[in-house]
Coordinates of C-alpha atoms in Angstrom, one line a residue:
M1 CA -35.6 9.3 -1.5
K2 CA -34.6 9.7 2.0
I3 CA -31.5 7.3 1.5
K4 CA -30.4 9.1 -1.6
Y5 CA -30.7 12.5 0.3
F6 CA -28.8 11.1 3.1
F7 CA -26.2 9.7 0.6
L8 CA -25.8 13.4 -0.9
I9 CA -25.2 14.7 2.6
I10 CA -22.5 12.3 3.2
I11 CA -20.8 13.0 0.0
A12 CA -21.0 16.9 0.7
I13 CA -19.4 16.3 4.1
L14 CA -16.6 14.1 2.5
Q15 CA -15.8 16.3 -0.3
G16 CA -15.6 19.3 2.2
S17 CA -13.1 17.3 4.3
L18 CA -10.9 16.4 1.4
M19 CA -10.7 19.8 0.1
G20 CA -8.3 20.7 2.9
A21 CA -5.6 18.4 1.7
T22 CA -3.4 20.0 -0.8
I23 CA -0.5 18.5 -2.7
K24 CA 2.6 20.7 -3.7
H25 CA 6.2 20.1 -4.6
I26 CA 9.2 21.8 -2.8
D27 CA 12.6 22.0 -4.5
I28 CA 15.7 21.0 -2.5
K29 CA 19.0 20.4 -4.0
G30 CA 17.3 20.2 -7.4
I31 CA 15.0 17.4 -6.3
S32 CA 11.3 17.9 -6.3
I33 CA 9.7 16.6 -2.9
P34 CA 5.9 16.2 -2.7
I35 CA 4.3 17.8 0.4
I36 CA 0.8 16.6 1.3
F37 CA -0.4 19.3 3.5
E38 CA -3.5 20.5 5.2
E39 CA -4.0 23.7 7.2
Q40 CA -6.2 23.3 10.4
R41 CA -6.4 26.5 12.6
N42 CA -8.9 25.2 15.3
L43 CA -5.8 23.5 17.1
P44 CA -2.5 24.9 17.7
I45 CA -0.5 21.9 16.8
L46 CA 2.2 20.5 14.3
N47 CA 1.6 17.1 12.9
L48 CA 4.6 16.0 10.5
Q49 CA 5.5 12.6 8.9
L50 CA 8.6 12.2 6.9
V51 CA 7.5 9.1 4.9
F52 CA 10.4 7.2 2.9
K53 CA 8.8 5.1 0.1
N54 CA 10.0 1.5 -0.7
S55 CA 12.0 1.5 2.4
G56 CA 10.2 -0.8 4.8
Y57 CA 10.9 -4.5 5.7
I58 CA 10.5 -5.1 1.8
Q59 CA 14.2 -4.2 2.0
D60 CA 15.2 -6.6 4.6
E61 CA 16.3 -9.3 2.2
D62 CA 18.3 -12.0 4.1
K63 CA 18.5 -9.7 7.3
S64 CA 14.9 -10.1 8.6
G65 CA 13.9 -7.5 11.1
L66 CA 16.7 -4.9 9.9
A67 CA 14.0 -2.3 9.2
S68 CA 12.4 -2.9 12.4
L69 CA 15.6 -2.7 14.3
S70 CA 16.7 0.3 12.4
S71 CA 13.5 2.3 13.3
K72 CA 13.9 1.3 17.0
L73 CA 17.5 2.6 17.0
L74 CA 16.3 6.0 15.7
N75 CA 14.0 6.1 18.9
E76 CA 17.2 6.1 21.0
G77 CA 18.1 9.7 20.7
T78 CA 21.4 11.2 19.6
K79 CA 24.8 10.2 20.4
E80 CA 25.4 13.4 22.1
L81 CA 22.4 13.1 24.4
G82 CA 21.6 9.5 24.7
A83 CA 18.3 7.9 24.9
T84 CA 17.4 9.2 28.3
K85 CA 18.4 12.7 28.0
F86 CA 16.8 13.0 24.6
A87 CA 13.6 11.7 25.9
E88 CA 13.8 14.2 28.7
Q89 CA 13.9 16.9 26.2
L90 CA 10.9 15.6 24.3
D91 CA 8.9 15.2 27.5
E92 CA 9.8 18.8 28.9
N93 CA 8.5 20.4 25.7
A94 CA 5.5 17.9 25.0
I95 CA 7.1 16.9 21.7
T96 CA 6.8 13.4 20.1
I97 CA 9.4 12.1 17.8
N98 CA 8.9 8.5 16.8
S99 CA 10.2 6.2 14.0
S100 CA 8.4 3.2 12.7
N101 CA 8.2 1.1 9.5
G102 CA 5.6 -1.0 7.5
F103 CA 6.1 -3.3 4.7
E104 CA 6.7 -0.5 2.0
T105 CA 7.5 2.6 4.2
F106 CA 9.8 4.0 6.7
V107 CA 8.3 6.9 8.7
I108 CA 9.8 9.6 11.2
E109 CA 6.7 11.3 12.8
V110 CA 6.8 14.5 14.7
S111 CA 4.1 16.1 16.7
S112 CA 4.1 19.2 19.1
L113 CA 2.2 22.3 20.1
K114 CA 2.7 25.1 17.5
D115 CA 4.7 27.3 19.9
K116 CA 7.2 24.3 20.5
S117 CA 7.4 23.5 16.6
S118 CA 10.9 25.1 16.3
K119 CA 12.2 23.2 19.2
A120 CA 10.6 20.1 17.7
I121 CA 12.3 20.5 14.4
N122 CA 15.7 21.4 16.0
L123 CA 15.6 18.1 17.9
L124 CA 14.5 16.1 14.7
N125 CA 17.6 17.9 13.0
D126 CA 19.7 16.8 15.8
L127 CA 18.4 13.1 15.4
L128 CA 18.9 13.1 11.7
K129 CA 22.5 14.5 11.8
S130 CA 23.7 12.3 14.8
P131 CA 21.5 9.3 15.6
N132 CA 22.6 7.1 18.6
L133 CA 24.3 4.5 16.4
T134 CA 26.4 2.9 19.1
Q135 CA 27.1 -0.6 19.8
N136 CA 25.6 -0.2 23.3
S137 CA 22.3 1.0 22.0
L138 CA 22.2 -1.9 19.4
D139 CA 23.0 -4.5 21.9
K140 CA 20.4 -3.2 24.2
L141 CA 17.6 -3.2 21.3
K142 CA 18.7 -6.7 20.2
T143 CA 18.2 -8.1 23.8
I144 CA 14.8 -6.5 24.0
Q145 CA 13.8 -7.8 20.6
I146 CA 15.1 -11.2 21.0
G147 CA 13.3 -11.5 24.4
A148 CA 9.9 -10.3 22.7
L149 CA 10.4 -12.8 19.9
K150 CA 11.1 -15.6 22.5
R151 CA 7.9 -14.6 24.3
K152 CA 5.7 -14.8 21.0
E153 CA 6.6 -18.3 20.7
N154 CA 3.6 -19.1 22.7
D155 CA 1.4 -16.6 21.0
F156 CA -0.2 -19.0 18.6
D157 CA -1.9 -16.2 16.6
Y158 CA 1.4 -14.9 15.8
V159 CA 2.9 -18.3 15.0
S160 CA 0.1 -19.3 12.9
S161 CA 0.2 -15.8 11.0
N162 CA 3.8 -16.1 10.3
Q163 CA 3.5 -19.7 9.2
L164 CA 0.9 -18.8 6.7
K165 CA 3.2 -15.9 5.3
S166 CA 6.3 -18.5 5.1
I167 CA 4.2 -20.5 2.9
L168 CA 1.8 -18.2 1.0
F169 CA 4.7 -15.7 0.1
K170 CA 7.6 -18.2 -0.2
N171 CA 10.6 -16.7 -1.9
T172 CA 9.4 -13.1 -1.7
A173 CA 10.2 -10.2 0.8
L174 CA 6.8 -11.0 2.6
E175 CA 8.0 -14.5 3.5
N176 CA 9.7 -13.4 6.6
P177 CA 8.2 -11.7 9.7
A178 CA 8.5 -7.9 10.1
S179 CA 10.1 -8.3 13.6
G180 CA 12.6 -10.8 12.4
T181 CA 13.6 -14.1 14.1
V182 CA 15.8 -14.8 17.0
D183 CA 18.5 -16.0 14.5
T184 CA 18.3 -13.1 12.1
I185 CA 18.2 -10.3 14.7
S186 CA 21.3 -11.9 16.6
K187 CA 23.1 -11.4 13.3
I188 CA 22.4 -7.8 12.6
Q189 CA 25.5 -5.7 12.9
L190 CA 25.8 -1.9 13.5
E191 CA 27.1 -1.6 10.0
D192 CA 23.9 -3.2 8.8
I193 CA 21.8 -0.5 10.5
E194 CA 24.0 2.4 9.1
T195 CA 23.8 1.0 5.5
F196 CA 20.1 0.7 5.8
L197 CA 19.6 4.3 7.0
N198 CA 21.9 5.8 4.5
K199 CA 20.0 4.0 1.8
T200 CA 16.7 4.9 3.2
L201 CA 16.9 8.5 4.6
S202 CA 17.3 10.2 1.2
L203 CA 15.5 13.0 -0.4
E204 CA 14.7 10.8 -3.5
N205 CA 12.6 8.6 -1.4
L206 CA 10.8 11.3 0.7
I207 CA 7.2 12.2 0.8
I208 CA 6.2 14.8 3.3
V209 CA 2.8 14.6 4.9
A210 CA 1.7 17.5 7.4
G211 CA -0.9 19.5 8.8
G212 CA -1.7 21.8 11.6
D213 CA -1.9 25.6 12.7
F214 CA 0.3 26.7 9.7
S215 CA 0.0 28.1 6.3
L216 CA 1.8 26.2 3.7
E217 CA 4.3 28.8 3.3
E218 CA 4.9 28.9 7.2
F219 CA 5.4 25.3 6.9
E220 CA 7.8 25.2 4.1
D221 CA 10.0 27.8 6.1
L222 CA 9.8 25.7 9.2
I223 CA 10.6 22.4 7.4
K224 CA 13.5 23.7 5.1
S225 CA 16.4 23.0 7.5
T226 CA 15.4 19.5 8.1
L227 CA 15.4 18.9 4.3
E228 CA 18.8 20.5 4.1
N229 CA 19.8 17.9 6.7
I230 CA 18.6 14.9 4.6
K231 CA 21.2 13.8 2.0
S232 CA 20.5 13.3 -1.7
S233 CA 21.0 9.8 -2.8
K234 CA 19.7 7.1 -5.3
E235 CA 15.9 6.6 -5.3
I236 CA 14.9 3.2 -4.2
E237 CA 13.0 1.5 -7.0
N238 CA 9.5 0.0 -6.5
K239 CA 9.3 -3.6 -5.8
K240 CA 6.3 -5.9 -6.8
V241 CA 5.6 -9.0 -4.8
K242 CA 4.6 -11.6 -7.2
F243 CA 3.3 -14.9 -5.9
T244 CA 0.7 -17.5 -6.7
S245 CA -1.2 -19.3 -4.1
K246 CA -1.7 -23.0 -4.0
K247 CA -4.2 -25.2 -2.2
E248 CA -2.1 -26.1 0.6
K249 CA -2.2 -26.9 4.4
K250 CA 0.5 -26.7 7.0
T251 CA -0.2 -27.8 10.5
L252 CA 2.1 -27.2 13.5
L253 CA 1.4 -29.1 16.7
K254 CA 1.4 -27.1 20.0
E255 CA 0.0 -27.7 23.5
T256 CA -3.2 -25.5 23.0
E257 CA -6.8 -25.9 23.7
Q258 CA -7.9 -23.9 20.5
A259 CA -6.9 -24.6 16.8
Y260 CA -5.6 -21.2 15.4
I261 CA -6.3 -21.3 11.5
Y262 CA -5.1 -18.6 9.1
F263 CA -5.7 -18.7 5.5
G264 CA -4.9 -16.8 2.3
S265 CA -4.9 -16.7 -1.5
S266 CA -4.0 -14.6 -4.5
F267 CA -6.4 -11.8 -5.4
N268 CA -4.9 -10.5 -9.0
I269 CA -5.6 -6.9 -9.0
D270 CA -3.5 -3.6 -9.2
S271 CA -3.7 -0.8 -6.6
K272 CA -4.6 1.6 -9.4
D273 CA -7.3 -0.7 -10.8
E274 CA -10.5 1.3 -11.4
E275 CA -12.7 -1.7 -10.5
N276 CA -11.3 -1.9 -6.9
Y277 CA -14.5 -0.5 -5.5
K278 CA -16.0 -4.0 -6.4
A279 CA -13.2 -5.6 -4.3
K280 CA -14.1 -3.4 -1.5
V281 CA -17.7 -4.2 -1.6
A282 CA -17.0 -8.1 -2.1
S283 CA -14.4 -8.1 0.8
F284 CA -17.0 -6.5 3.1
I285 CA -19.7 -9.0 2.2
L286 CA -17.5 -12.0 2.4
G287 CA -15.6 -11.5 5.7
G288 CA -15.1 -7.9 6.7
A289 CA -18.6 -7.0 8.0
G290 CA -18.5 -8.9 11.2
F291 CA -21.8 -10.1 12.2
G292 CA -23.6 -10.3 8.7
S293 CA -20.6 -11.2 6.7
R294 CA -20.6 -14.7 5.0
L295 CA -17.9 -16.3 7.0
M296 CA -19.1 -15.2 10.3
E297 CA -22.8 -16.2 9.5
E298 CA -22.0 -19.5 8.3
I299 CA -19.1 -20.4 10.8
R300 CA -20.3 -18.9 14.1
V301 CA -24.0 -18.0 13.8
K302 CA -25.3 -21.2 12.1
R303 CA -22.8 -23.8 13.2
G304 CA -21.1 -22.3 16.4
L305 CA -17.6 -23.4 15.2
A306 CA -15.9 -20.1 16.2
Y307 CA -16.2 -17.1 18.2
S308 CA -15.4 -14.9 15.3
A309 CA -14.3 -15.5 11.6
Y310 CA -12.8 -12.8 9.4
G311 CA -11.6 -12.3 5.8
S312 CA -10.5 -9.4 3.8
I313 CA -8.9 -8.3 0.6
S314 CA -5.7 -6.3 1.2
I315 CA -4.8 -3.9 -1.6
N316 CA -1.0 -2.5 -1.5
K317 CA 1.2 -1.0 -4.0
S318 CA 3.4 -3.9 -4.1
H319 CA 0.9 -6.7 -3.7
T320 CA -2.7 -7.7 -3.2
Y321 CA -4.1 -10.8 -1.6
F322 CA -7.0 -12.3 0.3
S323 CA -6.6 -13.5 4.0
G324 CA -8.5 -14.5 6.9
Y325 CA -8.6 -16.3 10.2
L326 CA -10.6 -18.0 13.0
Q327 CA -10.0 -20.0 16.2
T328 CA -12.0 -23.1 17.0
K329 CA -11.7 -26.2 19.1
N330 CA -9.0 -28.6 18.2
E331 CA -11.6 -31.4 17.3
N332 CA -13.5 -28.9 15.1
S333 CA -10.6 -27.7 13.0
D334 CA -10.9 -30.1 9.9
E335 CA -14.7 -29.2 9.9
A336 CA -14.0 -25.5 10.2
I337 CA -11.3 -25.5 7.4
K338 CA -13.5 -27.6 5.0
L339 CA -16.4 -25.1 5.7
V340 CA -14.2 -22.1 4.8
E341 CA -13.3 -23.7 1.5
E342 CA -17.1 -24.2 0.7
I343 CA -18.0 -20.9 1.6
I344 CA -15.5 -19.2 -0.6
E345 CA -16.0 -21.6 -3.5
G346 CA -19.8 -20.8 -3.1
F347 CA -19.1 -17.0 -3.0
V348 CA -17.2 -17.1 -6.3
T349 CA -19.7 -19.4 -8.0
N350 CA -23.0 -17.8 -6.8
G351 CA -22.0 -14.3 -5.9
V352 CA -23.9 -12.2 -3.5
T353 CA -27.5 -11.5 -2.9
Q354 CA -29.2 -8.0 -3.6
E355 CA -29.9 -7.9 0.3
E356 CA -26.1 -8.3 1.0
L357 CA -25.2 -5.8 -1.6
D358 CA -27.8 -3.2 -0.2
A359 CA -26.5 -3.7 3.5
A360 CA -23.0 -3.2 2.2
K361 CA -23.8 -0.1 0.3
N362 CA -25.5 1.5 3.3
F363 CA -22.8 0.6 5.6
L364 CA -19.9 1.8 3.5
T365 CA -21.5 5.1 2.4
G366 CA -23.1 5.8 6.0
S367 CA -19.7 5.1 7.9
E368 CA -17.6 7.1 5.4
P369 CA -17.5 10.4 7.3
L370 CA -16.1 8.6 10.6
R371 CA -13.1 7.7 8.3
S372 CA -12.3 11.2 7.5
E373 CA -13.1 13.3 10.8
T374 CA -9.7 13.9 12.1
L375 CA -6.7 15.6 10.7
A376 CA -4.7 12.5 11.1
Q377 CA -7.3 10.4 9.2
R378 CA -7.6 13.0 6.4
L379 CA -3.7 13.2 6.0
N380 CA -3.5 9.5 5.9
R381 CA -6.2 9.1 3.2
A382 CA -4.6 11.9 1.1
F383 CA -1.1 10.1 1.4
T384 CA -2.5 6.8 0.6
L385 CA -4.2 8.2 -2.6
Y386 CA -1.1 10.1 -3.7
Y387 CA 1.2 7.0 -3.1
R388 CA -1.1 4.7 -5.0
G389 CA -1.2 7.1 -7.9
L390 CA -4.9 7.9 -7.5
E391 CA -6.6 11.3 -7.8
P392 CA -7.3 13.4 -4.7
D393 CA -11.1 13.0 -5.3
Y394 CA -11.0 9.3 -5.6
A395 CA -12.8 8.4 -2.4
K396 CA -15.8 10.6 -3.6
K397 CA -15.7 8.9 -6.9
E398 CA -15.4 5.5 -5.2
L399 CA -18.5 6.2 -3.1
D400 CA -20.5 7.1 -6.1
K401 CA -19.6 3.8 -7.9
I402 CA -20.5 1.8 -4.9
Q403 CA -23.7 3.5 -4.4
N404 CA -24.4 2.9 -8.3
L405 CA -23.1 -0.8 -8.3
K406 CA -25.4 -3.2 -9.8
L407 CA -25.7 -6.9 -8.5
E408 CA -24.9 -8.5 -11.9
D409 CA -21.9 -6.4 -12.4
L410 CA -20.6 -7.2 -8.8
N411 CA -21.1 -11.0 -9.3
K412 CA -19.4 -11.0 -12.7
Y413 CA -16.4 -9.4 -11.1
I414 CA -16.4 -12.0 -8.1
K415 CA -16.7 -14.8 -10.7
S416 CA -13.6 -13.5 -12.5
H417 CA -11.4 -13.9 -9.5
N418 CA -11.5 -17.6 -9.1
E419 CA -7.8 -17.5 -7.9
I420 CA -9.3 -16.7 -4.5
N421 CA -10.1 -20.5 -4.3
N422 CA -6.4 -21.6 -4.3
L423 CA -6.5 -21.3 -0.4
T424 CA -3.3 -21.7 1.6
F425 CA -4.1 -22.8 5.3
S426 CA -1.8 -22.2 8.4
I427 CA -3.0 -24.3 11.4
V428 CA -1.6 -24.5 14.9
R429 CA -3.4 -27.0 17.1
K430 CA -2.9 -29.7 19.6

């Protein structure tokens, strides 16, 4: 009874925190733009994200690193002020404007105190109207990026991770590293950046995520000038990354005292699948729980083959997959790889125990409030749910389903995904 009562308290807290996030649409130039907004009056701040969907490095194509370089160039200020003076304007007013990209999204984030919000929006508008698209800025960024990539040649975690992507996601947009390569970065021209930004920064691709010490009406008035500065263009279509993993191993020999082992496989689900809560529980038990997970228990605790061993199922709008990693001594690498294969095969065949399921339920429900206690966390969750086409109260429903999940149903689900056994390994060792 105590556990059930505790769970109900958690649900109440979670439900209360999610009620603050509202979704509305604003019409600009005949285009309906979604706004995910939460009013928070206890801090006098503005938190704004302009999220451009389908616009991350999924759009790099043969110019690997283009999205990354484009986001960095937007951090170089305006043509009129240049990087240094623009940064001084931001610092003097305690304003942050930062551009970044993921695989599926390109984001411009703005934060400031409420009494500086108009100044922040004015600086954002200046940046959107006249970014510092100059050859000098691009040359500087390319030099920095190429230098960073050359230093990463001896970061064997980075090398092994990228090698895994190159074979697991061969002939897809995920094949190449987000930061590009020395060769691809050196070939990117100013017109490539301009074309990318013109295609990406459009009202049709935009989702607004914001919160702070404003009513929704006040925020709409504040942001209207920015939306007028963003052009209307063609919406970028959603892309799906289709791949099928194979049982494959690729080894790169380097002068290293450790073997860096990354592995991955297909996991065939959709981001809107109603049974994804089962994948969340299975992922936690297999490799996401740290100490107590199958991979950590079998590889580190019982055999001492690695300091850590992790694995997780990643669910994205464009793709889903299973991946993991570990480090071990060079001479133990073959044993560790064989053990990973055995653990995952046993996981699919035999499923989990009631003890493992109960521990997963307790952790996932007990830690849930920690994942929604800040404004940024709540906005990020609300955006993720909206972006994936899920209902705003999905998180509460998911917790209900997890709490009521039966052992036989979970094990049946795990057994139905035997594609996870088709493991691809990337090894960097001596």
